[in-house]
């Protein structure tokens, strides 16, 4: 393909970091190969993509779309109105931008945009991050040309002939962590002589992980460890107040960690939810991981994501219901058994797909040709 041609690529979706960061990684990989291209994002108004995408240097337009609540919520009454309005706006965006291809990464905005593009016979590509496909992607897959997935055996959700196993695209800065530990210790104020536990509950936070750290932090510090802890914005103030009361010196609390490559570089053991992006990033990092899957997701897909690694002796699983009370013993098991820790990290790396973004760009090029 002509690297100098002005291709127009529309990327839609978001809602969580798990959708947004792969979308940005795809945009960056496309731009690297086709620098003259125009890329436009479409997200959901009020969601984090409206901030994260401009920070990454791309233009984004917002739709008023929102999801259906599973409970009988009043907000569900406005769902059809928001959806119809979003379909109308999405159709206008597609008509005005005239994309060569449209990528959907999941999340509320993905549906109206891909639906509009498919109605106009514009080629569409779906990027499904999870081992369990969402309803929107399943519906859109009927008319999508290509479906890029991160896990095998996705034929139960999508037409087999359209599936390409590419892996999930991740941020480039985590592909090589060598030589970053010193910088990480300085940035986070960590002690170079102590082993570090990195705790990640996602950008919004995870109540169970926070409660588990809160319960065990004094014991972990007493045992000689330090904790780098991303609590998420929903829990940060509460956790900070409790941490200040404790007078502990080696528990380093952050609302959100932007420098994830440095956080990974500092870590000896990582405790994490098992969202699709987290799992894909951690496979590249290749360090011992304790996954605590969220039980509050569709079809328990985080457990399925984690089990894809646990079944290959590449990670440890701790149930959400058992995390408060068992976290310390699981961490110590890995800290004290270097042979096991190394084996987990090595097995993790074997399952990594470091070139996912470029693989998706190749599929996108085929669509346009």
GROMACS .gro file of C-alpha atoms in nm:
model
  369
    1UNK     CA    1   0.000   0.000   0.000
    2UNK     CA    2   0.104   0.358  -0.062
    3UNK     CA    3   0.245   0.503   0.264
    4UNK     CA    4   0.201   0.857   0.127
    5UNK     CA    5  -0.171   0.823   0.045
    6UNK     CA    6  -0.416   0.999   0.277
    7UNK     CA    7  -0.616   0.705   0.408
    8UNK     CA    8  -0.907   0.791   0.636
    9UNK     CA    9  -0.956   0.559   0.931
   10UNK     CA   10  -1.245   0.585   1.176
   11UNK     CA   11  -1.201   0.413   1.514
   12UNK     CA   12  -1.495   0.376   1.752
   13UNK     CA   13  -1.555   0.250   2.103
   14UNK     CA   14  -1.429   0.299   2.455
   15UNK     CA   15  -1.576   0.319   2.804
   16UNK     CA   16  -1.278   0.161   2.981
   17UNK     CA   17  -0.902   0.159   2.942
   18UNK     CA   18  -0.940  -0.197   2.812
   19UNK     CA   19  -1.107  -0.060   2.499
   20UNK     CA   20  -0.930   0.276   2.468
   21UNK     CA   21  -0.563   0.177   2.490
   22UNK     CA   22  -0.586  -0.096   2.222
   23UNK     CA   23  -0.767   0.156   1.998
   24UNK     CA   24  -0.487   0.411   2.045
   25UNK     CA   25  -0.224   0.140   1.984
   26UNK     CA   26  -0.393   0.051   1.652
   27UNK     CA   27  -0.404   0.421   1.554
   28UNK     CA   28  -0.036   0.466   1.638
   29UNK     CA   29   0.067   0.156   1.442
   30UNK     CA   30  -0.137   0.269   1.139
   31UNK     CA   31   0.007   0.622   1.157
   32UNK     CA   32   0.360   0.484   1.176
   33UNK     CA   33   0.306   0.294   0.852
   34UNK     CA   34   0.087   0.552   0.678
   35UNK     CA   35   0.191   0.892   0.819
   36UNK     CA   36  -0.021   1.092   0.573
   37UNK     CA   37  -0.344   0.933   0.702
   38UNK     CA   38  -0.632   1.102   0.882
   39UNK     CA   39  -0.762   0.921   1.191
   40UNK     CA   40  -1.083   1.013   1.372
   41UNK     CA   41  -1.215   0.854   1.692
   42UNK     CA   42  -1.578   0.833   1.804
   43UNK     CA   43  -1.654   0.772   2.172
   44UNK     CA   44  -1.933   0.804   2.426
   45UNK     CA   45  -1.986   1.146   2.585
   46UNK     CA   46  -1.880   1.155   2.950
   47UNK     CA   47  -1.661   0.844   2.920
   48UNK     CA   48  -1.285   0.838   2.968
   49UNK     CA   49  -1.204   0.817   2.594
   50UNK     CA   50  -1.314   1.181   2.559
   51UNK     CA   51  -1.007   1.272   2.767
   52UNK     CA   52  -0.759   0.991   2.687
   53UNK     CA   53  -0.783   1.008   2.306
   54UNK     CA   54  -0.701   1.383   2.277
   55UNK     CA   55  -0.416   1.327   2.526
   56UNK     CA   56  -0.278   1.073   2.276
   57UNK     CA   57  -0.297   1.336   2.001
   58UNK     CA   58  -0.611   1.232   1.812
   59UNK     CA   59  -0.941   1.406   1.741
   60UNK     CA   60  -1.255   1.250   1.890
   61UNK     CA   61  -1.628   1.310   1.848
   62UNK     CA   62  -1.878   1.205   2.114
   63UNK     CA   63  -2.213   1.025   2.100
   64UNK     CA   64  -2.483   1.048   2.372
   65UNK     CA   65  -2.512   0.667   2.373
   66UNK     CA   66  -2.523   0.480   2.706
   67UNK     CA   67  -2.562   0.117   2.805
   68UNK     CA   68  -2.864  -0.067   2.938
   69UNK     CA   69  -2.844  -0.131   3.312
   70UNK     CA   70  -2.912  -0.492   3.410
   71UNK     CA   71  -3.122  -0.377   3.701
   72UNK     CA   72  -3.456  -0.199   3.662
   73UNK     CA   73  -3.307   0.149   3.650
   74UNK     CA   74  -3.487   0.470   3.548
   75UNK     CA   75  -3.196   0.550   3.315
   76UNK     CA   76  -3.307   0.257   3.096
   77UNK     CA   77  -3.612   0.461   2.991
   78UNK     CA   78  -3.388   0.706   2.803
   79UNK     CA   79  -3.189   0.427   2.634
   80UNK     CA   80  -3.393   0.411   2.307
   81UNK     CA   81  -3.385   0.793   2.270
   82UNK     CA   82  -3.008   0.809   2.323
   83UNK     CA   83  -2.954   0.516   2.088
   84UNK     CA   84  -3.161   0.668   1.806
   85UNK     CA   85  -2.988   1.003   1.848
   86UNK     CA   86  -2.648   0.832   1.847
   87UNK     CA   87  -2.735   0.635   1.531
   88UNK     CA   88  -2.829   0.962   1.359
   89UNK     CA   89  -2.509   1.141   1.469
   90UNK     CA   90  -2.291   0.838   1.382
   91UNK     CA   91  -2.445   0.825   1.034
   92UNK     CA   92  -2.359   1.194   0.987
   93UNK     CA   93  -2.000   1.142   1.106
   94UNK     CA   94  -1.950   0.849   0.866
   95UNK     CA   95  -2.103   1.047   0.578
   96UNK     CA   96  -1.887   1.356   0.643
   97UNK     CA   97  -1.557   1.179   0.720
   98UNK     CA   98  -1.586   0.924   0.434
   99UNK     CA   99  -1.358   0.663   0.593
  100UNK     CA  100  -1.174   0.398   0.391
  101UNK     CA  101  -1.235   0.157   0.680
  102UNK     CA  102  -1.391   0.159   1.027
  103UNK     CA  103  -1.255  -0.018   1.334
  104UNK     CA  104  -1.476  -0.106   1.633
  105UNK     CA  105  -1.303  -0.191   1.961
  106UNK     CA  106  -1.614  -0.250   2.173
  107UNK     CA  107  -1.789  -0.018   2.417
  108UNK     CA  108  -2.106   0.185   2.374
  109UNK     CA  109  -2.000   0.404   2.080
  110UNK     CA  110  -1.886   0.110   1.871
  111UNK     CA  111  -2.238  -0.010   1.788
  112UNK     CA  112  -2.389   0.299   1.621
  113UNK     CA  113  -2.069   0.378   1.426
  114UNK     CA  114  -2.015   0.028   1.284
  115UNK     CA  115  -2.386  -0.006   1.211
  116UNK     CA  116  -2.379   0.323   1.014
  117UNK     CA  117  -2.063   0.221   0.826
  118UNK     CA  118  -2.199  -0.124   0.740
  119UNK     CA  119  -2.520   0.033   0.605
  120UNK     CA  120  -2.304   0.248   0.376
  121UNK     CA  121  -2.105  -0.062   0.263
  122UNK     CA  122  -1.782   0.068   0.416
  123UNK     CA  123  -1.552  -0.219   0.527
  124UNK     CA  124  -1.550  -0.273   0.903
  125UNK     CA  125  -1.310  -0.455   1.134
  126UNK     CA  126  -1.394  -0.561   1.490
  127UNK     CA  127  -1.125  -0.596   1.755
  128UNK     CA  128  -1.254  -0.819   2.037
  129UNK     CA  129  -1.024  -0.808   2.341
  130UNK     CA  130  -1.191  -1.067   2.564
  131UNK     CA  131  -1.220  -1.444   2.561
  132UNK     CA  132  -1.597  -1.391   2.587
  133UNK     CA  133  -1.745  -1.166   2.317
  134UNK     CA  134  -1.986  -0.886   2.405
  135UNK     CA  135  -2.338  -0.867   2.262
  136UNK     CA  136  -2.268  -0.560   2.044
  137UNK     CA  137  -1.971  -0.725   1.873
  138UNK     CA  138  -2.167  -1.047   1.820
  139UNK     CA  139  -2.445  -0.855   1.643
  140UNK     CA  140  -2.203  -0.645   1.435
  141UNK     CA  141  -1.993  -0.947   1.334
  142UNK     CA  142  -2.255  -1.061   1.082
  143UNK     CA  143  -2.167  -0.774   0.847
  144UNK     CA  144  -1.808  -0.707   0.959
  145UNK     CA  145  -1.540  -0.814   0.709
  146UNK     CA  146  -1.272  -0.913   0.964
  147UNK     CA  147  -1.275  -0.994   1.336
  148UNK     CA  148  -0.941  -0.971   1.518
  149UNK     CA  149  -0.937  -1.168   1.844
  150UNK     CA  150  -0.691  -1.230   2.128
  151UNK     CA  151  -0.796  -1.583   2.223
  152UNK     CA  152  -0.841  -1.910   2.033
  153UNK     CA  153  -1.179  -2.088   1.999
  154UNK     CA  154  -1.383  -1.773   1.929
  155UNK     CA  155  -1.592  -1.951   1.662
  156UNK     CA  156  -1.870  -1.991   1.917
  157UNK     CA  157  -1.926  -1.614   1.893
  158UNK     CA  158  -1.819  -1.518   1.540
  159UNK     CA  159  -1.819  -1.660   1.185
  160UNK     CA  160  -1.500  -1.872   1.173
  161UNK     CA  161  -1.391  -1.758   0.827
  162UNK     CA  162  -1.370  -1.393   0.944
  163UNK     CA  163  -1.158  -1.458   1.255
  164UNK     CA  164  -0.789  -1.362   1.277
  165UNK     CA  165  -0.602  -1.440   1.602
  166UNK     CA  166  -0.384  -1.128   1.638
  167UNK     CA  167  -0.368  -1.075   2.015
  168UNK     CA  168  -0.451  -0.748   2.189
  169UNK     CA  169  -0.253  -0.437   2.094
  170UNK     CA  170  -0.072  -0.277   2.387
  171UNK     CA  171   0.128   0.037   2.456
  172UNK     CA  172   0.471   0.024   2.295
  173UNK     CA  173   0.658   0.144   2.605
  174UNK     CA  174   0.601  -0.187   2.789
  175UNK     CA  175   0.760  -0.401   2.517
  176UNK     CA  176   1.105  -0.344   2.666
  177UNK     CA  177   1.147  -0.278   3.040
  178UNK     CA  178   1.522  -0.334   3.054
  179UNK     CA  179   1.710  -0.057   3.234
  180UNK     CA  180   1.392   0.110   3.367
  181UNK     CA  181   1.400  -0.015   3.727
  182UNK     CA  182   1.624   0.266   3.862
  183UNK     CA  183   1.402   0.532   3.709
  184UNK     CA  184   1.095   0.355   3.851
  185UNK     CA  185   1.235   0.341   4.205
  186UNK     CA  186   1.308   0.714   4.189
  187UNK     CA  187   0.970   0.813   4.042
  188UNK     CA  188   0.762   0.614   4.292
  189UNK     CA  189   0.991   0.675   4.593
  190UNK     CA  190   1.063   0.305   4.638
  191UNK     CA  191   1.341   0.144   4.844
  192UNK     CA  192   1.592  -0.037   4.620
  193UNK     CA  193   1.656  -0.301   4.888
  194UNK     CA  194   1.291  -0.409   4.928
  195UNK     CA  195   1.088  -0.636   4.703
  196UNK     CA  196   0.789  -0.462   4.544
  197UNK     CA  197   0.428  -0.577   4.517
  198UNK     CA  198   0.237  -0.393   4.243
  199UNK     CA  199  -0.143  -0.387   4.293
  200UNK     CA  200  -0.364  -0.286   3.998
  201UNK     CA  201  -0.742  -0.263   4.013
  202UNK     CA  202  -0.792  -0.079   3.684
  203UNK     CA  203  -0.835   0.294   3.629
  204UNK     CA  204  -1.162   0.315   3.826
  205UNK     CA  205  -1.043   0.082   4.101
  206UNK     CA  206  -1.150  -0.253   4.246
  207UNK     CA  207  -1.308  -0.263   4.591
  208UNK     CA  208  -1.192  -0.618   4.675
  209UNK     CA  209  -0.829  -0.549   4.585
  210UNK     CA  210  -0.831  -0.231   4.793
  211UNK     CA  211  -0.986  -0.407   5.092
  212UNK     CA  212  -0.733  -0.691   5.062
  213UNK     CA  213  -0.438  -0.448   5.062
  214UNK     CA  214  -0.591  -0.252   5.348
  215UNK     CA  215  -0.625  -0.568   5.557
  216UNK     CA  216  -0.274  -0.700   5.483
  217UNK     CA  217  -0.062  -0.387   5.433
  218UNK     CA  218   0.077  -0.371   5.788
  219UNK     CA  219   0.174  -0.740   5.774
  220UNK     CA  220   0.329  -0.702   5.429
  221UNK     CA  221   0.538  -0.405   5.545
  222UNK     CA  222   0.638  -0.594   5.860
  223UNK     CA  223   0.753  -0.886   5.641
  224UNK     CA  224   0.990  -0.646   5.462
  225UNK     CA  225   0.794  -0.576   5.142
  226UNK     CA  226   0.681  -0.248   4.985
  227UNK     CA  227   0.357  -0.198   4.793
  228UNK     CA  228   0.293   0.022   4.489
  229UNK     CA  229  -0.086   0.045   4.492
  230UNK     CA  230  -0.319   0.191   4.230
  231UNK     CA  231  -0.650   0.230   4.411
  232UNK     CA  232  -0.853   0.391   4.131
  233UNK     CA  233  -1.034   0.721   4.154
  234UNK     CA  234  -1.350   0.588   4.325
  235UNK     CA  235  -1.158   0.466   4.630
  236UNK     CA  236  -0.854   0.693   4.649
  237UNK     CA  237  -0.970   0.939   4.918
  238UNK     CA  238  -1.092   0.663   5.153
  239UNK     CA  239  -0.777   0.458   5.107
  240UNK     CA  240  -0.554   0.764   5.158
  241UNK     CA  241  -0.727   0.853   5.485
  242UNK     CA  242  -0.683   0.497   5.615
  243UNK     CA  243  -0.321   0.481   5.500
  244UNK     CA  244  -0.239   0.810   5.675
  245UNK     CA  245  -0.392   0.675   5.998
  246UNK     CA  246  -0.168   0.367   5.977
  247UNK     CA  247   0.167   0.554   5.974
  248UNK     CA  248   0.311   0.288   5.743
  249UNK     CA  249   0.619   0.398   5.548
  250UNK     CA  250   0.641   0.156   5.256
  251UNK     CA  251   0.287   0.152   5.116
  252UNK     CA  252   0.288   0.385   4.812
  253UNK     CA  253  -0.067   0.476   4.714
  254UNK     CA  254  -0.159   0.625   4.375
  255UNK     CA  255  -0.502   0.711   4.238
  256UNK     CA  256  -0.385   0.626   3.887
  257UNK     CA  257  -0.048   0.522   3.747
  258UNK     CA  258   0.026   0.678   3.409
  259UNK     CA  259   0.381   0.540   3.380
  260UNK     CA  260   0.280   0.174   3.360
  261UNK     CA  261   0.608   0.065   3.202
  262UNK     CA  262   0.795   0.194   3.508
  263UNK     CA  263   0.545   0.036   3.749
  264UNK     CA  264   0.595  -0.302   3.579
  265UNK     CA  265   0.973  -0.253   3.582
  266UNK     CA  266   0.969  -0.194   3.960
  267UNK     CA  267   0.748  -0.495   4.043
  268UNK     CA  268   0.860  -0.833   4.175
  269UNK     CA  269   0.504  -0.968   4.208
  270UNK     CA  270   0.193  -0.820   4.044
  271UNK     CA  271  -0.165  -0.845   4.176
  272UNK     CA  272  -0.425  -0.753   3.914
  273UNK     CA  273  -0.779  -0.781   3.788
  274UNK     CA  274  -0.802  -0.987   3.469
  275UNK     CA  275  -0.944  -0.742   3.217
  276UNK     CA  276  -0.838  -0.816   2.860
  277UNK     CA  277  -0.585  -0.532   2.836
  278UNK     CA  278  -0.427  -0.607   3.174
  279UNK     CA  279  -0.384  -0.973   3.082
  280UNK     CA  280  -0.229  -0.888   2.743
  281UNK     CA  281   0.011  -0.634   2.894
  282UNK     CA  282   0.114  -0.867   3.175
  283UNK     CA  283   0.193  -1.146   2.929
  284UNK     CA  284   0.452  -0.913   2.771
  285UNK     CA  285   0.591  -0.809   3.109
  286UNK     CA  286   0.659  -1.172   3.200
  287UNK     CA  287   0.656  -1.140   3.580
  288UNK     CA  288   0.472  -1.354   3.838
  289UNK     CA  289   0.107  -1.248   3.854
  290UNK     CA  290  -0.181  -1.317   4.091
  291UNK     CA  291  -0.507  -1.261   3.902
  292UNK     CA  292  -0.816  -1.168   4.106
  293UNK     CA  293  -1.090  -1.163   3.839
  294UNK     CA  294  -1.382  -0.927   3.886
  295UNK     CA  295  -1.708  -1.117   3.943
  296UNK     CA  296  -1.909  -0.814   3.827
  297UNK     CA  297  -1.862  -0.858   3.451
  298UNK     CA  298  -2.067  -1.022   3.176
  299UNK     CA  299  -2.046  -1.402   3.167
  300UNK     CA  300  -1.760  -1.396   3.420
  301UNK     CA  301  -1.523  -1.322   3.130
  302UNK     CA  302  -1.237  -1.206   3.354
  303UNK     CA  303  -1.212  -1.554   3.506
  304UNK     CA  304  -1.203  -1.697   3.151
  305UNK     CA  305  -0.927  -1.447   3.058
  306UNK     CA  306  -0.723  -1.547   3.364
  307UNK     CA  307  -0.777  -1.922   3.318
  308UNK     CA  308  -0.625  -1.902   2.968
  309UNK     CA  309  -0.297  -1.831   3.155
  310UNK     CA  310  -0.353  -2.035   3.471
  311UNK     CA  311  -0.411  -2.346   3.254
  312UNK     CA  312  -0.061  -2.298   3.107
  313UNK     CA  313   0.102  -2.259   3.452
  314UNK     CA  314   0.159  -1.892   3.367
  315UNK     CA  315  -0.030  -1.722   3.653
  316UNK     CA  316  -0.197  -1.777   3.992
  317UNK     CA  317  -0.572  -1.737   4.038
  318UNK     CA  318  -0.723  -1.600   4.360
  319UNK     CA  319  -1.102  -1.580   4.372
  320UNK     CA  320  -1.254  -1.241   4.449
  321UNK     CA  321  -1.446  -1.395   4.741
  322UNK     CA  322  -1.120  -1.522   4.897
  323UNK     CA  323  -0.891  -1.225   4.826
  324UNK     CA  324  -0.951  -1.044   5.155
  325UNK     CA  325  -0.766  -1.270   5.392
  326UNK     CA  326  -0.561  -1.476   5.145
  327UNK     CA  327  -0.368  -1.211   4.953
  328UNK     CA  328  -0.067  -1.203   5.187
  329UNK     CA  329  -0.013  -1.581   5.179
  330UNK     CA  330  -0.036  -1.591   4.797
  331UNK     CA  331   0.214  -1.304   4.766
  332UNK     CA  332   0.457  -1.463   5.011
  333UNK     CA  333   0.438  -1.796   4.829
  334UNK     CA  334   0.569  -1.625   4.514
  335UNK     CA  335   0.818  -1.400   4.694
  336UNK     CA  336   0.975  -1.695   4.874
  337UNK     CA  337   0.973  -1.943   4.585
  338UNK     CA  338   1.195  -1.794   4.315
  339UNK     CA  339   1.180  -2.109   4.102
  340UNK     CA  340   0.798  -2.089   4.085
  341UNK     CA  341   0.804  -1.710   4.028
  342UNK     CA  342   1.051  -1.745   3.738
  343UNK     CA  343   0.855  -2.031   3.581
  344UNK     CA  344   0.531  -1.830   3.589
  345UNK     CA  345   0.703  -1.533   3.426
  346UNK     CA  346   0.860  -1.746   3.152
  347UNK     CA  347   0.533  -1.928   3.078
  348UNK     CA  348   0.355  -1.591   3.067
  349UNK     CA  349   0.595  -1.463   2.800
  350UNK     CA  350   0.538  -1.771   2.583
  351UNK     CA  351   0.171  -1.670   2.550
  352UNK     CA  352   0.244  -1.306   2.461
  353UNK     CA  353   0.167  -1.153   2.122
  354UNK     CA  354   0.394  -0.846   2.106
  355UNK     CA  355   0.313  -0.761   1.745
  356UNK     CA  356  -0.067  -0.745   1.773
  357UNK     CA  357  -0.109  -0.381   1.662
  358UNK     CA  358   0.087  -0.438   1.340
  359UNK     CA  359  -0.104  -0.762   1.274
  360UNK     CA  360  -0.432  -0.567   1.298
  361UNK     CA  361  -0.295  -0.293   1.069
  362UNK     CA  362  -0.214  -0.564   0.809
  363UNK     CA  363  -0.573  -0.689   0.827
  364UNK     CA  364  -0.698  -0.332   0.788
  365UNK     CA  365  -0.480  -0.283   0.480
  366UNK     CA  366  -0.629  -0.596   0.323
  367UNK     CA  367  -0.979  -0.454   0.378
  368UNK     CA  368  -0.894  -0.130   0.202
  369UNK     CA  369  -0.722  -0.300  -0.092
   0.00000   0.00000   0.00000
